[in-house]
Amino acid sequence: MALRLIQVNIKARDDAALGRFWAEALGWGISSEAPGVTNLEPEGFSWPDPDAFYVDLVTVPDPATVRYRVHLDLATTSAAHQAELVARLRELGATPADVGQGDVPWTVLADPEGNVFCVLEPREIYRDTGPIAAVVVDCADPRAMARFWDEALDWTLHEVTDDHASLRSAKGVGPYLELLRTPGPPTVWNRVHLDLLPHPVEDQEAEVTRLRALGATTADVGQGDVPWKVLADPEGNEFCVLGRAST
């Protein structure tokens, strides 16, 4: 098995504008592989470096309302850094968001298209993740989801409780994948999803078959004839298994 979480994919009304926001927010490089697609990568890395994590933004029609089940947590190194980052993100176009968080030490914001994300207070566990501390997936059963993703990915399972589970690259680089117990019904469509990369990429079909055996299901989000395969995890969150033409 060699299947890793390579990037998050964010659906956008305007991929170029939203890409500029996130490139500035993360301090990453920006490029475009095709019209309607903006690619972000950490400076000094090129796709698909196994030590790097990426963000793709893709322009698609957007439903009027959607409940976001996947979001990014950004890391900070000090209270001053957290305050400075929040201020800079506000200047770039982020706005405060209320998701019922109450009095918490992290700051919840929404990007210019309304995608919610968090700027965390300094935490030792995220000291070496880079600007993205974690990709957080809301779920009903973190233990069951951890079993699926632990088998699905070539990553290390670090923690499992009834309320939270976390995984990270076996190399100890990049963000964590965190599964967070969250009440409420699942959304029917996620604007943010995970992209997985087989190695070698020729193993795509074998990996898709293996994921189905683990409990994944085939998903149709209107993708048509594309080189990647769209699946859903056991709680219905869509993700893609990339193929040779994917970048």
Short mmCIF file of C-alpha atoms in Angstrom, two decimals:
data_model
loop_
_atom_site.label_atom_id
_atom_site.label_comp_id
_atom_site.label_asym_id
_atom_site.label_seq_id
_atom_site.Cartn_x
_atom_site.Cartn_y
_atom_site.Cartn_z
CA MET A 1 0.00 0.00 0.00
CA ALA A 2 1.28 3.45 -0.92
CA LEU A 3 -1.57 5.94 -0.83
CA ARG A 4 -1.05 9.34 0.73
CA LEU A 5 -3.04 12.48 1.33
CA ILE A 6 -1.37 14.89 -1.10
CA GLN A 7 -3.63 17.96 -1.03
CA VAL A 8 -6.94 19.57 -0.27
CA ASN A 9 -9.14 20.64 -3.14
CA ILE A 10 -11.29 23.74 -2.63
CA LYS A 11 -14.18 24.47 -4.95
CA ALA A 12 -14.39 28.18 -5.78
CA ARG A 13 -16.53 30.69 -7.63
CA ASP A 14 -13.30 32.40 -8.72
CA ASP A 15 -10.27 30.12 -8.34
CA ALA A 16 -7.76 32.85 -9.24
CA ALA A 17 -9.03 35.36 -6.67
CA LEU A 18 -9.44 32.79 -3.92
CA GLY A 19 -6.06 31.32 -4.84
CA ARG A 20 -4.42 34.70 -4.34
CA PHE A 21 -5.97 34.94 -0.88
CA TRP A 22 -4.72 31.52 0.20
CA ALA A 23 -1.30 31.99 -1.38
CA GLU A 24 -0.87 35.15 0.68
CA ALA A 25 -2.33 33.50 3.76
CA LEU A 26 0.05 30.54 3.60
CA GLY A 27 3.06 32.26 2.07
CA TRP A 28 3.07 29.71 -0.77
CA GLY A 29 3.76 29.86 -4.48
CA ILE A 30 0.92 30.04 -6.98
CA SER A 31 0.52 28.62 -10.50
CA SER A 32 -2.21 27.38 -12.81
CA GLU A 33 -2.24 24.09 -14.68
CA ALA A 34 -5.36 25.00 -16.71
CA PRO A 35 -8.12 27.61 -16.94
CA GLY A 36 -10.30 27.43 -13.86
CA VAL A 37 -7.62 25.76 -11.74
CA THR A 38 -5.17 27.45 -9.35
CA ASN A 39 -2.40 25.42 -7.70
CA LEU A 40 -0.66 26.38 -4.47
CA GLU A 41 2.58 24.81 -3.31
CA PRO A 42 5.05 25.56 -0.50
CA GLU A 43 8.13 27.42 -1.68
CA GLY A 44 10.97 25.12 -2.72
CA PHE A 45 8.75 22.12 -3.52
CA SER A 46 7.37 20.81 -6.79
CA TRP A 47 4.49 18.41 -7.30
CA PRO A 48 4.37 15.66 -6.17
CA ASP A 49 7.18 15.89 -3.62
CA PRO A 50 6.47 13.33 -0.85
CA ASP A 51 7.58 15.82 1.81
CA ALA A 52 5.10 18.50 0.72
CA PHE A 53 1.37 19.16 0.96
CA TYR A 54 -0.56 21.17 -1.62
CA VAL A 55 -3.81 23.08 -2.16
CA ASP A 56 -5.79 23.15 -5.41
CA LEU A 57 -8.64 25.59 -6.10
CA VAL A 58 -11.10 24.76 -8.86
CA THR A 59 -13.90 26.94 -10.22
CA VAL A 60 -17.29 25.17 -10.23
CA PRO A 61 -20.95 26.22 -9.89
CA ASP A 62 -21.71 26.71 -6.22
CA PRO A 63 -24.89 25.77 -4.34
CA ALA A 64 -26.54 28.60 -2.43
CA THR A 65 -26.05 27.00 0.98
CA VAL A 66 -23.79 24.22 2.20
CA ARG A 67 -22.61 22.94 5.57
CA TYR A 68 -18.85 22.68 5.58
CA ARG A 69 -17.56 19.38 6.97
CA VAL A 70 -13.89 19.87 6.05
CA HIS A 71 -11.82 22.89 7.06
CA LEU A 72 -8.24 23.99 7.59
CA ASP A 73 -6.59 24.88 10.89
CA LEU A 74 -3.66 27.28 10.59
CA ALA A 75 -0.69 27.04 12.97
CA THR A 76 0.93 29.87 14.92
CA THR A 77 4.09 30.01 17.02
CA SER A 78 3.14 32.58 19.66
CA ALA A 79 0.26 34.72 20.87
CA ALA A 80 1.76 37.65 18.98
CA HIS A 81 2.02 35.58 15.80
CA GLN A 82 -1.62 34.52 16.15
CA ALA A 83 -2.76 38.13 16.53
CA GLU A 84 -0.60 39.28 13.63
CA LEU A 85 -1.83 36.49 11.37
CA VAL A 86 -5.49 37.17 12.15
CA ALA A 87 -4.97 40.88 11.45
CA ARG A 88 -3.21 40.14 8.15
CA LEU A 89 -5.91 37.70 7.07
CA ARG A 90 -8.58 40.31 7.84
CA GLU A 91 -6.71 42.78 5.62
CA LEU A 92 -6.64 40.14 2.85
CA GLY A 93 -10.43 39.79 2.99
CA ALA A 94 -11.19 37.21 5.69
CA THR A 95 -14.12 37.92 8.00
CA PRO A 96 -14.99 36.70 11.53
CA ALA A 97 -17.19 33.61 11.58
CA ASP A 98 -19.48 32.23 14.28
CA VAL A 99 -19.93 28.48 14.13
CA GLY A 100 -21.04 28.22 17.74
CA GLN A 101 -17.48 28.00 19.03
CA GLY A 102 -18.11 30.14 22.12
CA ASP A 103 -15.14 31.34 24.17
CA VAL A 104 -12.17 29.49 22.71
CA PRO A 105 -8.47 30.38 22.32
CA TRP A 106 -8.52 29.99 18.55
CA THR A 107 -10.00 32.44 16.05
CA VAL A 108 -12.61 31.34 13.52
CA LEU A 109 -12.61 33.17 10.20
CA ALA A 110 -14.15 32.76 6.75
CA ASP A 111 -12.21 33.29 3.55
CA PRO A 112 -13.57 35.68 0.86
CA GLU A 113 -15.92 32.96 -0.45
CA GLY A 114 -17.19 31.94 2.97
CA ASN A 115 -15.06 28.84 3.62
CA VAL A 116 -14.58 28.63 7.38
CA PHE A 117 -11.11 28.04 8.83
CA CYS A 118 -9.39 28.45 12.19
CA VAL A 119 -6.26 30.28 13.30
CA LEU A 120 -5.05 28.26 16.26
CA GLU A 121 -3.34 29.47 19.37
CA PRO A 122 0.27 28.17 19.68
CA ARG A 123 0.35 24.42 20.25
CA GLU A 124 3.51 22.37 20.62
CA ILE A 125 2.14 19.51 18.54
CA TYR A 126 1.96 21.77 15.46
CA ARG A 127 5.40 23.36 15.78
CA ASP A 128 6.74 21.66 12.62
CA THR A 129 3.68 21.30 10.40
CA GLY A 130 4.17 24.45 8.36
CA PRO A 131 1.36 27.00 8.01
CA ILE A 132 -1.39 24.36 7.85
CA ALA A 133 -1.62 22.61 11.22
CA ALA A 134 -4.42 20.24 10.30
CA VAL A 135 -7.10 19.31 7.81
CA VAL A 136 -10.17 18.76 10.00
CA VAL A 137 -13.07 16.51 8.99
CA ASP A 138 -16.31 16.67 10.98
CA CYS A 139 -17.78 13.24 11.62
CA ALA A 140 -20.26 11.33 13.77
CA ASP A 141 -17.90 8.51 14.82
CA PRO A 142 -14.18 9.37 15.01
CA ARG A 143 -13.24 5.81 16.01
CA ALA A 144 -14.89 4.26 12.96
CA MET A 145 -13.52 6.95 10.67
CA ALA A 146 -10.04 6.46 12.15
CA ARG A 147 -10.21 2.75 11.34
CA PHE A 148 -11.06 3.54 7.73
CA TRP A 149 -8.45 6.26 7.20
CA ASP A 150 -5.75 4.37 9.07
CA GLU A 151 -6.21 1.47 6.63
CA ALA A 152 -6.67 3.76 3.64
CA LEU A 153 -3.54 5.88 4.00
CA ASP A 154 0.16 5.27 4.33
CA TRP A 155 0.00 7.51 7.42
CA THR A 156 0.48 7.00 11.15
CA LEU A 157 -2.48 7.00 13.54
CA HIS A 158 -1.50 9.13 16.54
CA GLU A 159 -4.61 9.41 18.69
CA VAL A 160 -8.11 7.96 18.89
CA THR A 161 -10.87 8.88 21.35
CA ASP A 162 -14.66 9.01 21.17
CA ASP A 163 -14.42 12.69 20.21
CA HIS A 164 -11.25 13.02 18.16
CA ALA A 165 -8.71 11.11 16.08
CA SER A 166 -5.56 12.26 14.31
CA LEU A 167 -3.23 10.89 11.66
CA ARG A 168 -0.07 12.26 10.08
CA SER A 169 2.39 11.32 7.36
CA ALA A 170 4.66 8.48 8.45
CA LYS A 171 7.54 10.83 7.60
CA GLY A 172 6.39 13.26 10.29
CA VAL A 173 5.97 16.13 7.84
CA GLY A 174 3.09 18.39 6.88
CA PRO A 175 -0.33 18.79 8.49
CA TYR A 176 -2.35 16.32 10.51
CA LEU A 177 -5.61 14.79 9.33
CA GLU A 178 -8.01 15.22 12.25
CA LEU A 179 -11.41 13.59 12.63
CA LEU A 180 -13.62 15.60 14.96
CA ARG A 181 -16.90 14.43 16.45
CA THR A 182 -19.51 17.00 15.42
CA PRO A 183 -23.29 16.81 15.80
CA GLY A 184 -25.62 17.42 12.92
CA PRO A 185 -26.52 15.74 9.63
CA PRO A 186 -23.92 15.37 6.88
CA THR A 187 -23.87 17.79 4.00
CA VAL A 188 -24.76 16.57 0.54
CA TRP A 189 -21.74 18.21 -1.08
CA ASN A 190 -18.43 19.39 0.28
CA ARG A 191 -16.67 22.46 -1.12
CA VAL A 192 -13.44 21.18 0.40
CA HIS A 193 -12.30 17.59 -0.13
CA LEU A 194 -9.21 15.41 0.11
CA ASP A 195 -7.10 14.25 -2.83
CA LEU A 196 -5.11 11.02 -2.46
CA LEU A 197 -2.14 10.02 -4.61
CA PRO A 198 -1.13 6.39 -5.26
CA HIS A 199 2.56 5.54 -5.63
CA PRO A 200 3.14 4.41 -8.25
CA VAL A 201 0.23 6.23 -9.85
CA GLU A 202 -0.38 3.17 -12.04
CA ASP A 203 -1.80 1.49 -8.91
CA GLN A 204 -4.86 3.76 -9.01
CA GLU A 205 -7.35 1.01 -9.91
CA ALA A 206 -5.91 -1.38 -7.33
CA GLU A 207 -6.11 1.30 -4.65
CA VAL A 208 -9.70 2.14 -5.57
CA THR A 209 -10.61 -1.53 -5.28
CA ARG A 210 -8.88 -1.73 -1.89
CA LEU A 211 -10.67 1.40 -0.64
CA ARG A 212 -14.04 -0.02 -1.66
CA ALA A 213 -13.26 -3.16 0.31
CA LEU A 214 -12.58 -0.92 3.33
CA GLY A 215 -15.99 0.72 3.08
CA ALA A 216 -15.60 3.52 0.53
CA THR A 217 -18.31 3.95 -2.08
CA THR A 218 -18.31 5.33 -5.61
CA ALA A 219 -19.49 8.96 -5.74
CA ASP A 220 -20.86 11.00 -8.62
CA VAL A 221 -20.40 14.75 -8.25
CA GLY A 222 -20.81 15.42 -11.95
CA GLN A 223 -17.14 14.81 -12.70
CA GLY A 224 -17.72 13.14 -16.07
CA ASP A 225 -14.81 11.46 -17.84
CA VAL A 226 -11.76 12.41 -15.75
CA PRO A 227 -8.51 10.63 -14.85
CA TRP A 228 -9.26 10.66 -11.12
CA LYS A 229 -11.73 8.45 -9.28
CA VAL A 230 -14.28 10.02 -6.93
CA LEU A 231 -15.18 8.02 -3.83
CA ALA A 232 -16.87 8.74 -0.50
CA ASP A 233 -15.68 7.62 2.91
CA PRO A 234 -18.02 5.68 5.25
CA GLU A 235 -19.69 8.93 6.39
CA GLY A 236 -20.23 10.21 2.86
CA ASN A 237 -17.34 12.68 2.53
CA GLU A 238 -16.15 12.76 -1.05
CA PHE A 239 -12.46 12.34 -1.87
CA CYS A 240 -10.47 11.67 -5.04
CA VAL A 241 -7.86 9.08 -5.95
CA LEU A 242 -5.69 10.84 -8.49
CA GLY A 243 -4.42 9.39 -11.76
CA ARG A 244 -1.53 10.05 -14.10
CA ALA A 245 -2.93 13.26 -15.61
CA SER A 246 -3.71 14.77 -12.19
CA THR A 247 -1.57 17.59 -10.83
#
